[in-house]
Amino acid sequence: MLEVRNLAVSYRETEAVRNVSFCLQPGEVTALLGPNGAGKSTLVQGILGLIPIDRGSVKWQHRSLKDQLKKIAYVPQRTQIDWDYPITVQNVVMMGRIRATGWFRSPSRRSREIVNTALQRVEMWEYRQRQIRELSGGQQQRVFLARALAQEADLFFFDEPFAGVDRKTEEILFNVFDELKEKGKTILVISHDLGETLDRYDRLLLLDKELIASGSKQEVITAENLRKVYGRHLQSMA
Amino acid sequence: MSLSILGVIVVGQWLVEPLQFQFVRNALAISVLLGILCAIVGTYLIVQEKGMMSCVISHAILPGISIAFFLGINLSIGAFIAGVISAFFVVFIRASSRIKIDTAMSLILSSFLGLGIILITVLKTNKLDLSNLLFGDILGVTTADVWETAVITAIVLILTKLFYKELQFYTFDPLGARAIGLPVNTMYFGLICAITLAIVASMQTVGVLLVMALLTGPAATAYLIVKELHEMMIVGSIFGILSGAIGMYFSYHWDLPSGPAIVMVIFALFLLALLLSPSQGILTRSRRRSTNP
Ligand SMILES: Nc1ncnc2c1ncn2[C@@H]1O[C@H](COP(=O)(O)OP(=O)(O)OP(=O)(O)O)[C@@H](O)[C@H]1O
Ligand SMILES: [Mg+2]
């Protein structure tokens, strides 16, 4: 179980995440929802220790997550990556094996098999020799999904994997999430979509600086909660 | 046919005749070494979008050089320390304020340059050959310079080989690298040191004003052609070696300043690649589209 307690993160002047607490259960896919600037990316980065946090604790199986980084697979928002970087698809996926490989060594045969399986799973095997620049947005997202799979992690964090992807990629992503869930993995997905895809998650978290609601779709997607989160933004625009 | 044989003989003589001199052999040796060193370091510079950092460091080594000259220690040591400090100033300003990175860079570059010139004046180190320092003199390279560069190149090559996959991960996806617990700060520090070392090593050959061309030019040319990081280093090395050697011959035969001659060759190769690269060339791209829709 991942236990986040009283997490607060701020950038220089702005408080981005205030006093957030929740738990993630193994075998569940959880969506982290909220408007632009709600602090979703910041929350995840705070959990992973990528940015300094003001307060709070993050525990995995009752121990500090910081000491168990190799259990984590993190897929950053696509805009964080330089897609002109000179690297081929299969080598990006091989990056997922870097912890398992260790310093000063080259990837084992088993690592190469894992990479191949991951590439096939996301239907990118034919593209393995391509430079990543030559892929569509959805294909790039699938490469990162394959990299996360190759890590053989227990905890998965995806930052907006659905941004700008087509139905096929969306389907692959959700199917992979389901398979991971079956294996008892813990998955957190940042998403913007309030439509029908919400049914594919086990639990929802609604964030707007603070945690507004958490629980099932019925509990979270209420008129009042949506007004609280999105209404205020509409008002401030007017 | 006899004409073409004559041509070969003339070009051959043009290439071989200078080699009787030790200083030309030194120049050639350092071209090869710098070609490799700068291509490797430059590759990391380019993929990290830090090309301008080489500009800052190369100017910022000046105060280090004048202090080292004043104290009578190895100029390279002073240059290295000043270069690394300048890079950290840039990072510090960026991290602790809202100032954007390019503004921080301009500020640090000019401040260090100004400090360097003040120090040269105050410490009366004007016996220092400033023109050599700024524009380089490949034909003045000594055997000791060659050895120093060989050691630096060997160190950078070995470290790159040892930490290749970690450095690749870090330069591709810094956030992801931090997330899996790679020591990203140490790697950043290592890269800054490597950049500064490459600049210090190239100082004698192309001068501090033109060293960024040697760092970024050949690697950028390779970037247009290849699709993997290590290929960028290898192809970049070849371009770097060629540029250094050809520029050296121009400098020898036509009595040109070596730095500018090398830079012009680098730029000519870059233009050729820009026009003719198989995958990204301006002239080749449209043709490929029409034959291969
Ligand atoms: N590097 C930064 N420096 C300063 N402020 C930042 C930085 N990154 C984000 N912020 C601010 O923190 C708040 C939360 O940003 P964050 O990126 O976490 O939102 P988000 O929910 O991921 O939004 P989006 O849906 O657009 O990705 C925003 O108000 C943003 O302006
Ligand atoms: Mg975000």
Coordinates of C-alpha atoms and ligand atoms in Angstrom, one line a residue:
Chain A
M1 CA 0.0 0.0 0.0
L2 CA 1.2 3.5 -0.8
E3 CA 0.4 5.9 1.9
V4 CA 0.7 9.7 1.3
R5 CA 0.2 11.8 4.4
N6 CA -0.2 15.6 4.7
L7 CA 1.9 16.3 1.6
A8 CA 2.5 19.9 0.8
V9 CA 4.7 21.2 -2.1
S10 CA 5.3 24.8 -3.1
Y11 CA 7.3 26.6 -5.8
R12 CA 9.0 29.9 -4.8
E13 CA 5.9 32.0 -4.3
T14 CA 3.1 29.6 -5.1
E15 CA 1.7 26.8 -3.0
A16 CA 1.0 24.1 -5.5
V17 CA -0.2 21.2 -3.4
R18 CA -1.7 21.7 0.1
N19 CA -2.0 19.0 2.7
V20 CA -2.9 16.0 0.6
S21 CA -3.4 12.6 2.1
F22 CA -4.6 9.4 0.4
C23 CA -3.7 5.7 0.0
L24 CA -3.3 3.6 -3.1
Q25 CA -4.0 -0.1 -3.0
P26 CA -2.2 -2.9 -4.9
G27 CA -4.4 -4.3 -7.6
E28 CA -6.1 -1.0 -8.3
V29 CA -5.9 1.6 -11.0
T30 CA -6.4 5.1 -9.6
A31 CA -7.0 8.2 -11.7
L32 CA -5.7 11.6 -10.5
L33 CA -8.1 14.2 -11.9
G34 CA -8.1 18.0 -11.9
P35 CA -8.0 21.1 -14.0
N36 CA -4.8 22.5 -15.6
G37 CA -2.6 23.9 -12.8
A38 CA -4.3 21.8 -10.1
G39 CA -1.0 20.5 -9.0
K40 CA -1.3 16.9 -10.4
S41 CA 2.2 16.7 -11.9
T42 CA 3.6 18.5 -8.8
L43 CA 1.9 16.0 -6.5
V44 CA 3.4 13.0 -8.3
Q45 CA 6.8 14.6 -8.5
G46 CA 6.6 15.3 -4.8
I47 CA 5.7 11.7 -4.0
L48 CA 8.6 10.5 -6.0
G49 CA 11.0 12.9 -4.4
L50 CA 11.8 14.7 -7.7
I51 CA 11.1 18.1 -6.2
P52 CA 11.5 19.1 -2.6
I53 CA 8.4 18.9 -0.4
D54 CA 7.5 21.2 2.4
R55 CA 5.8 18.7 4.6
G56 CA 4.4 15.2 4.7
S57 CA 5.5 11.6 4.3
V58 CA 5.2 9.0 1.6
K59 CA 5.4 5.3 2.7
W60 CA 5.3 2.1 0.6
Q61 CA 4.6 -1.0 2.6
H62 CA 5.1 1.1 5.7
R63 CA 8.7 2.1 4.8
S64 CA 9.8 5.3 3.3
L65 CA 9.4 5.3 -0.5
K66 CA 12.7 7.1 -1.0
D67 CA 14.6 3.9 0.0
Q68 CA 12.7 1.8 -2.5
L69 CA 13.1 3.6 -5.8
K70 CA 13.6 0.5 -7.8
K71 CA 10.0 -0.5 -7.2
I72 CA 8.8 2.6 -9.1
A73 CA 8.2 3.2 -12.8
Y74 CA 7.5 6.8 -13.7
V75 CA 6.4 8.0 -17.1
P76 CA 6.8 11.8 -17.3
Q77 CA 4.5 14.1 -19.2
R78 CA 5.4 13.9 -22.9
T79 CA 6.3 17.6 -23.0
Q80 CA 9.2 16.9 -20.6
I81 CA 11.1 14.9 -23.2
D82 CA 13.2 16.1 -26.1
W83 CA 11.9 14.0 -28.9
D84 CA 14.7 15.0 -31.2
Y85 CA 17.2 13.1 -29.0
P86 CA 19.3 10.7 -31.1
I87 CA 18.1 7.3 -29.8
T88 CA 16.1 4.4 -31.2
V89 CA 12.9 3.0 -29.8
Q90 CA 14.5 -0.2 -28.5
N91 CA 17.2 1.7 -26.6
V92 CA 14.6 3.9 -24.9
V93 CA 12.9 0.8 -23.7
M94 CA 16.2 -0.7 -22.7
M95 CA 16.6 2.3 -20.3
G96 CA 13.9 0.6 -18.2
R97 CA 16.5 -2.1 -17.5
I98 CA 19.2 0.2 -16.2
R99 CA 18.6 -0.4 -12.5
A100 CA 18.4 -4.2 -13.0
T101 CA 21.6 -4.1 -15.1
G102 CA 23.7 -2.1 -12.7
W103 CA 26.7 0.1 -13.1
F104 CA 29.5 -0.8 -15.5
R105 CA 27.6 -3.7 -17.1
S106 CA 25.8 -4.3 -20.3
P107 CA 22.2 -5.6 -20.4
S108 CA 21.8 -9.3 -19.9
R109 CA 20.0 -11.7 -22.3
R110 CA 17.1 -11.7 -20.0
S111 CA 16.9 -7.9 -20.2
R112 CA 16.8 -8.1 -23.9
E113 CA 14.0 -10.6 -23.8
I114 CA 12.0 -8.4 -21.4
V115 CA 12.5 -5.4 -23.8
N116 CA 11.3 -7.4 -26.7
T117 CA 8.3 -8.6 -24.9
A118 CA 7.4 -5.1 -23.8
L119 CA 7.8 -3.8 -27.3
Q120 CA 5.5 -6.5 -28.6
R121 CA 3.0 -5.9 -25.9
V122 CA 2.6 -2.2 -26.9
E123 CA 2.6 -3.1 -30.6
M124 CA 5.8 -1.2 -31.3
W125 CA 8.0 -4.2 -32.3
E126 CA 8.2 -3.3 -36.0
Y127 CA 9.3 0.2 -35.0
R128 CA 12.1 -0.9 -32.7
Q129 CA 14.9 0.5 -35.0
R130 CA 13.3 3.8 -35.6
Q131 CA 14.5 7.0 -34.1
I132 CA 12.0 8.3 -31.7
R133 CA 11.6 11.6 -33.7
E134 CA 10.0 9.6 -36.4
L135 CA 7.1 8.4 -34.3
S136 CA 3.6 9.8 -33.8
G137 CA 2.6 11.1 -30.4
G138 CA 0.6 8.0 -29.6
Q139 CA 3.5 5.8 -30.6
Q140 CA 5.9 7.8 -28.5
Q141 CA 3.6 7.3 -25.5
R142 CA 3.5 3.5 -26.2
V143 CA 7.3 3.4 -26.2
F144 CA 7.3 5.0 -22.7
L145 CA 4.7 2.5 -21.6
A146 CA 7.0 -0.3 -22.8
R147 CA 9.9 1.3 -20.9
A148 CA 7.8 1.3 -17.7
L149 CA 6.9 -2.3 -18.3
A150 CA 10.5 -3.3 -18.8
Q151 CA 11.3 -1.9 -15.3
E152 CA 9.2 -4.7 -13.7
A153 CA 8.1 -2.2 -11.0
D154 CA 5.4 -2.6 -8.4
L155 CA 4.3 1.0 -8.5
F156 CA 3.4 2.8 -11.7
F157 CA 2.9 6.6 -12.2
F158 CA 1.8 7.9 -15.5
D159 CA 1.6 11.6 -16.1
E160 CA -1.1 12.3 -18.7
P161 CA -0.5 9.3 -20.9
F162 CA -3.7 10.0 -22.8
A163 CA -2.8 13.5 -23.9
G164 CA -3.2 13.5 -27.7
V165 CA -3.4 9.8 -28.3
D166 CA -5.8 8.0 -30.5
R167 CA -8.3 5.2 -29.6
K168 CA -5.9 2.4 -30.4
T169 CA -3.2 3.7 -28.1
E170 CA -5.8 4.4 -25.4
E171 CA -7.1 0.9 -25.7
I172 CA -3.5 -0.5 -25.4
L173 CA -2.8 1.6 -22.3
F174 CA -6.0 0.6 -20.5
N175 CA -5.5 -3.1 -21.4
V176 CA -1.9 -2.9 -20.0
F177 CA -3.2 -1.2 -16.9
D178 CA -5.7 -4.1 -16.4
E179 CA -3.0 -6.6 -16.8
L180 CA -0.8 -4.9 -14.3
K181 CA -3.7 -4.7 -11.9
E182 CA -4.2 -8.5 -12.2
K183 CA -0.6 -8.9 -11.2
G184 CA -1.2 -6.9 -8.1
K185 CA 0.6 -3.8 -9.2
T186 CA -0.4 -0.3 -7.9
I187 CA -1.1 2.3 -10.6
L188 CA -1.7 6.0 -10.6
V189 CA -2.7 7.7 -13.8
I190 CA -3.0 11.5 -14.2
S191 CA -5.9 12.2 -16.6
H192 CA -8.0 15.1 -17.8
D193 CA -10.8 13.0 -19.3
L194 CA -14.0 13.2 -17.3
G195 CA -15.9 11.1 -19.9
E196 CA -16.6 7.5 -20.3
T197 CA -13.0 6.4 -19.6
L198 CA -13.7 7.1 -15.9
D199 CA -15.4 3.7 -15.7
R200 CA -12.0 2.0 -16.3
Y201 CA -10.5 3.1 -13.1
D202 CA -11.1 1.5 -9.7
R203 CA -10.8 4.7 -7.8
L204 CA -10.7 8.5 -8.5
L205 CA -8.8 11.3 -6.8
L206 CA -10.0 14.8 -7.6
L207 CA -7.3 17.5 -6.9
D208 CA -7.4 21.2 -7.0
K209 CA -4.4 22.2 -4.8
E210 CA -6.1 20.2 -2.1
L211 CA -7.7 16.8 -2.4
I212 CA -11.4 17.7 -3.1
A213 CA -12.7 14.1 -3.2
S214 CA -11.6 10.5 -3.4
G215 CA -13.4 7.3 -3.9
S216 CA -15.7 5.7 -6.5
K217 CA -17.0 7.5 -9.6
Q218 CA -20.3 8.1 -7.9
E219 CA -18.7 9.6 -4.8
V220 CA -16.3 11.8 -6.7
I221 CA -18.1 13.0 -9.9
T222 CA -20.9 14.9 -8.2
A223 CA -22.3 18.2 -9.4
E224 CA -21.0 19.9 -6.3
N225 CA -17.4 18.6 -6.6
L226 CA -17.3 19.6 -10.2
R227 CA -18.6 23.0 -9.5
K228 CA -16.0 23.4 -6.7
V229 CA -13.1 22.5 -9.0
Y230 CA -14.1 23.5 -12.5
G231 CA -16.7 26.2 -11.7
R232 CA -14.3 28.4 -9.9
H233 CA -12.1 28.4 -12.9
L234 CA -15.0 29.4 -15.1
Q235 CA -15.8 32.2 -12.7
S236 CA -12.3 33.5 -12.6
M237 CA -12.3 33.5 -16.4
A238 CA -15.5 35.6 -16.6
Chain B
M1 CA 45.7 10.7 -67.2
S2 CA 49.2 12.1 -66.6
L3 CA 47.5 15.2 -65.4
S4 CA 45.6 13.4 -62.7
I5 CA 48.8 11.6 -61.6
L6 CA 50.4 15.1 -61.4
G7 CA 47.5 16.2 -59.3
V8 CA 47.9 13.4 -56.9
I9 CA 51.6 14.2 -56.6
V10 CA 51.0 17.8 -55.9
V11 CA 48.3 17.2 -53.3
G12 CA 50.4 14.5 -51.8
Q13 CA 53.3 16.8 -51.5
W14 CA 51.0 19.5 -50.1
L15 CA 50.0 17.0 -47.4
V16 CA 53.4 15.3 -46.7
E17 CA 55.9 18.0 -47.0
P18 CA 54.9 19.9 -43.8
L19 CA 55.2 16.6 -41.8
Q20 CA 59.0 16.9 -41.7
F21 CA 58.5 19.5 -39.0
Q22 CA 57.9 18.4 -35.4
F23 CA 55.5 21.3 -34.8
V24 CA 53.3 20.2 -37.7
R25 CA 53.3 16.6 -36.4
N26 CA 52.3 18.0 -33.0
A27 CA 49.5 20.1 -34.6
L28 CA 48.2 17.0 -36.5
A29 CA 48.3 14.9 -33.3
I30 CA 46.4 17.5 -31.3
S31 CA 43.8 17.8 -34.1
V32 CA 43.1 14.1 -33.8
L33 CA 42.8 14.2 -30.0
L34 CA 40.7 17.4 -29.9
G35 CA 38.5 16.0 -32.7
I36 CA 37.6 13.0 -30.5
L37 CA 37.4 14.9 -27.2
C38 CA 35.3 17.8 -28.5
A39 CA 32.9 15.5 -30.4
I40 CA 32.2 13.4 -27.3
V41 CA 31.7 16.4 -24.9
G42 CA 29.9 18.4 -27.6
T43 CA 27.5 15.5 -28.2
Y44 CA 26.4 15.8 -24.5
L45 CA 26.3 19.6 -24.9
I46 CA 24.0 19.4 -27.9
V47 CA 21.5 16.8 -26.6
Q48 CA 21.2 18.7 -23.3
E49 CA 20.6 21.9 -25.2
K50 CA 23.5 23.5 -23.4
G51 CA 25.5 24.8 -26.4
M52 CA 25.6 28.3 -24.9
M53 CA 27.1 26.9 -21.7
S54 CA 30.4 26.2 -23.7
C55 CA 30.3 29.9 -24.7
V56 CA 30.1 31.0 -21.1
I57 CA 32.8 28.7 -19.8
S58 CA 35.2 29.4 -22.6
H59 CA 35.1 33.2 -21.8
A60 CA 35.0 32.7 -18.1
I61 CA 38.3 30.9 -17.9
L62 CA 40.1 34.2 -18.5
P63 CA 40.4 35.3 -14.8
G64 CA 41.6 31.8 -13.9
I65 CA 44.3 32.1 -16.6
S66 CA 45.6 35.5 -15.4
I67 CA 45.7 34.4 -11.8
A68 CA 47.5 31.2 -12.7
F69 CA 50.0 33.2 -14.8
F70 CA 50.5 35.6 -11.9
L71 CA 51.1 32.8 -9.4
G72 CA 53.3 30.9 -11.9
I73 CA 51.2 27.7 -11.9
N74 CA 49.9 25.7 -14.9
L75 CA 47.5 27.9 -16.8
S76 CA 45.2 25.0 -17.5
I77 CA 44.5 24.5 -13.8
G78 CA 43.5 28.1 -13.3
A79 CA 41.3 28.0 -16.4
F80 CA 39.6 24.8 -15.3
I81 CA 38.8 26.1 -11.8
A82 CA 37.4 29.4 -13.2
G83 CA 35.4 27.6 -15.8
V84 CA 33.7 25.3 -13.4
I85 CA 33.0 28.1 -11.0
S86 CA 31.3 30.1 -13.7
A87 CA 29.0 27.2 -14.6
F88 CA 28.0 26.9 -11.0
F89 CA 27.2 30.6 -10.8
V90 CA 24.8 30.2 -13.8
V91 CA 23.1 27.2 -12.2
F92 CA 22.9 28.9 -8.9
I93 CA 21.3 32.1 -10.3
R94 CA 18.8 30.0 -12.3
A95 CA 17.9 27.8 -9.3
S96 CA 17.5 30.6 -6.8
S97 CA 15.7 33.3 -8.8
R98 CA 13.3 33.8 -11.6
I99 CA 16.1 34.9 -13.9
K100 CA 16.0 32.8 -17.1
I101 CA 19.0 30.7 -18.0
D102 CA 20.1 32.8 -21.1
T103 CA 20.1 36.0 -19.0
A104 CA 22.1 34.3 -16.3
M105 CA 24.6 33.1 -18.9
S106 CA 25.1 36.5 -20.5
L107 CA 25.6 38.1 -17.1
I108 CA 28.1 35.6 -16.0
L109 CA 30.0 35.5 -19.3
S110 CA 30.5 39.3 -19.4
S111 CA 31.3 39.5 -15.7
F112 CA 34.0 36.9 -15.8
L113 CA 35.4 38.3 -19.0
G114 CA 35.5 41.7 -17.4
L115 CA 37.1 40.4 -14.3
G116 CA 39.7 38.6 -16.4
I117 CA 40.7 41.7 -18.2
I118 CA 40.9 43.7 -15.0
L119 CA 43.1 41.0 -13.5
I120 CA 45.4 41.0 -16.5
T121 CA 45.8 44.8 -16.1
V122 CA 46.1 44.9 -12.3
L123 CA 48.4 41.8 -12.0
K124 CA 50.5 43.1 -14.9
T125 CA 50.2 39.8 -16.6
N126 CA 50.1 41.5 -19.9
K127 CA 53.1 39.4 -20.9
L128 CA 50.5 36.8 -21.4
D129 CA 49.9 36.5 -25.2
L130 CA 46.3 37.6 -25.3
S131 CA 46.0 37.2 -29.1
N132 CA 47.2 33.6 -28.9
L133 CA 44.8 33.0 -26.1
L134 CA 41.8 34.4 -28.0
F135 CA 42.5 33.0 -31.4
G136 CA 44.8 30.0 -30.8
D137 CA 47.9 28.9 -32.7
I138 CA 47.8 25.3 -33.7
L139 CA 51.3 25.5 -35.1
G140 CA 52.6 26.6 -31.7
V141 CA 51.4 23.4 -30.0
T142 CA 54.2 21.8 -28.0
T143 CA 54.8 18.1 -27.4
A144 CA 53.8 18.8 -23.7
D145 CA 50.5 20.2 -24.9
V146 CA 49.9 17.0 -27.0
W147 CA 50.5 14.9 -23.9
E148 CA 48.2 17.0 -21.7
T149 CA 45.5 16.7 -24.3
A150 CA 46.0 13.0 -24.7
V151 CA 45.6 12.5 -21.0
I152 CA 42.4 14.6 -20.9
T153 CA 41.0 12.8 -23.9
A154 CA 41.8 9.4 -22.4
I155 CA 40.1 10.3 -19.1
V156 CA 36.9 11.6 -20.9
L157 CA 36.8 8.6 -23.2
I158 CA 37.1 6.1 -20.3
L159 CA 34.5 7.9 -18.1
T160 CA 32.1 8.1 -21.1
K161 CA 32.5 4.4 -21.8
L162 CA 32.0 3.5 -18.1
F163 CA 28.9 5.6 -17.5
Y164 CA 27.5 5.7 -21.0
K165 CA 24.1 4.2 -20.3
E166 CA 23.5 6.3 -17.2
L167 CA 24.6 9.5 -18.9
Q168 CA 22.3 8.7 -21.8
F169 CA 19.4 8.2 -19.5
Y170 CA 20.2 11.4 -17.6
T171 CA 20.6 13.6 -20.7
F172 CA 17.5 12.1 -22.4
D173 CA 15.1 12.1 -19.4
P174 CA 16.6 13.9 -16.4
L175 CA 13.4 13.6 -14.4
G176 CA 13.1 9.9 -15.1
A177 CA 16.7 9.5 -14.2
R178 CA 16.2 11.1 -10.9
A179 CA 13.1 9.0 -10.3
I180 CA 15.0 5.8 -10.6
G181 CA 17.6 7.1 -8.2
L182 CA 20.5 7.9 -10.5
P183 CA 22.9 10.5 -9.0
V184 CA 21.9 13.2 -11.4
N185 CA 23.7 16.1 -9.6
T186 CA 27.0 14.2 -9.7
M187 CA 26.4 13.5 -13.4
Y188 CA 25.7 17.1 -14.1
F189 CA 28.9 18.1 -12.3
G190 CA 30.8 15.5 -14.2
L191 CA 29.5 16.9 -17.5
I192 CA 30.4 20.4 -16.5
C193 CA 34.0 19.3 -15.7
A194 CA 34.3 17.5 -19.0
I195 CA 33.1 20.5 -20.9
T196 CA 35.6 22.7 -19.1
L197 CA 38.4 20.2 -19.6
A198 CA 37.6 20.1 -23.4
I199 CA 37.7 23.9 -23.5
V200 CA 41.0 24.1 -21.6
A201 CA 42.5 21.6 -23.9
S202 CA 41.3 23.4 -27.1
M203 CA 42.4 26.8 -25.9
Q204 CA 45.9 26.5 -27.4
T205 CA 44.6 25.4 -30.7
V206 CA 41.6 27.5 -31.6
G207 CA 41.6 30.0 -28.8
V208 CA 38.9 30.8 -26.3
L209 CA 36.7 32.8 -28.7
L210 CA 36.4 29.9 -31.2
V211 CA 36.4 26.9 -29.0
M212 CA 32.6 26.6 -29.0
A213 CA 32.8 25.9 -32.7
L214 CA 35.0 22.9 -32.1
L215 CA 32.7 21.7 -29.3
T216 CA 29.4 22.1 -31.0
G217 CA 30.2 22.1 -34.8
P218 CA 31.3 18.6 -35.5
A219 CA 28.8 17.0 -33.1
A220 CA 26.0 19.1 -34.6
T221 CA 27.0 18.0 -38.1
A222 CA 26.9 14.4 -37.0
Y223 CA 23.5 15.1 -35.3
L224 CA 22.1 15.8 -38.8
I225 CA 23.1 12.4 -40.0
V226 CA 22.9 9.7 -37.3
K227 CA 20.2 8.2 -35.2
E228 CA 22.0 7.1 -32.1
L229 CA 24.0 8.9 -29.5
H230 CA 27.2 6.9 -29.8
E231 CA 27.0 7.3 -33.6
M232 CA 26.9 11.0 -33.0
M233 CA 30.1 10.7 -31.0
I234 CA 31.9 8.6 -33.6
V235 CA 30.8 10.5 -36.7
G236 CA 31.4 13.8 -34.8
S237 CA 34.9 12.7 -34.0
I238 CA 35.6 12.0 -37.7
F239 CA 34.3 15.5 -38.7
G240 CA 36.3 17.0 -35.8
I241 CA 39.5 15.3 -36.8
L242 CA 39.0 16.3 -40.5
S243 CA 38.3 19.9 -39.6
G244 CA 41.3 20.2 -37.4
A245 CA 43.7 18.6 -39.9
I246 CA 42.4 20.5 -42.9
G247 CA 42.3 23.7 -41.1
M248 CA 45.9 23.1 -39.9
Y249 CA 47.1 22.6 -43.5
F250 CA 45.4 25.8 -44.6
S251 CA 47.0 27.6 -41.7
Y252 CA 50.4 26.2 -42.6
H253 CA 50.4 26.8 -46.3
W254 CA 48.6 30.1 -46.5
D255 CA 49.7 31.5 -43.2
L256 CA 46.2 31.9 -41.8
P257 CA 45.4 32.0 -38.1
S258 CA 44.7 28.4 -37.2
G259 CA 41.6 28.9 -35.1
P260 CA 39.6 30.8 -37.7
A261 CA 40.8 28.4 -40.5
I262 CA 39.5 25.3 -38.5
V263 CA 36.2 27.0 -37.7
M264 CA 35.6 27.7 -41.4
V265 CA 36.2 24.1 -42.3
I266 CA 33.8 23.0 -39.5
F267 CA 31.2 25.3 -40.8
A268 CA 31.7 24.2 -44.4
L269 CA 31.2 20.5 -43.4
F270 CA 28.1 21.5 -41.4
L271 CA 26.6 23.3 -44.4
L272 CA 27.3 20.2 -46.6
A273 CA 25.5 18.0 -44.1
L274 CA 22.6 20.4 -43.7
L275 CA 22.1 20.3 -47.5
L276 CA 22.9 16.7 -48.2
S277 CA 22.1 14.7 -45.0
P278 CA 20.2 11.5 -46.1
S279 CA 17.5 11.9 -43.6
Q280 CA 17.4 15.6 -42.8
G281 CA 19.1 17.3 -45.7
I282 CA 17.4 20.3 -47.2
L283 CA 18.1 19.1 -50.7
T284 CA 17.7 15.4 -50.1
R285 CA 14.6 15.6 -48.0
S286 CA 12.1 16.7 -50.7
R287 CA 13.5 14.1 -53.1
R288 CA 13.0 11.4 -50.6
R289 CA 9.4 12.4 -49.9
S290 CA 8.5 12.3 -53.6
T291 CA 10.0 8.9 -54.2
N292 CA 8.9 7.4 -50.9
P293 CA 5.5 8.8 -50.0
Ligands
LIG1 N1 8.7 24.8 -12.1 C1 7.7 25.6 -11.6 N2 8.0 26.7 -11.0 C2 7.0 27.5 -10.5 N3 5.7 27.2 -10.5 C3 5.3 26.0 -11.0 C4 6.3 25.1 -11.6 N4 5.7 24.0 -12.1 C5 4.4 24.2 -11.8 N5 4.1 25.4 -11.2 C6 2.9 25.9 -10.7 O1 2.3 25.0 -9.8 C7 0.9 24.8 -10.0 C8 0.7 23.3 -10.3 O2 1.3 22.9 -11.5 P1 1.3 21.4 -12.1 O3 2.1 21.4 -13.3 O4 1.5 20.5 -11.0 O5 -0.3 21.3 -12.5 P2 -1.0 20.1 -13.3 O6 -2.2 19.8 -12.5 O7 0.0 19.0 -13.6 O8 -1.4 20.9 -14.7 P3 -1.6 20.3 -16.2 O9 -2.9 19.7 -16.3 O10 -1.5 21.6 -17.0 O11 -0.4 19.4 -16.4 C9 0.6 25.7 -11.2 O12 -0.1 26.8 -10.6 C10 1.9 26.0 -11.8 O13 1.8 27.3 -12.3
MG2 MG 0.8 18.2 -15.4

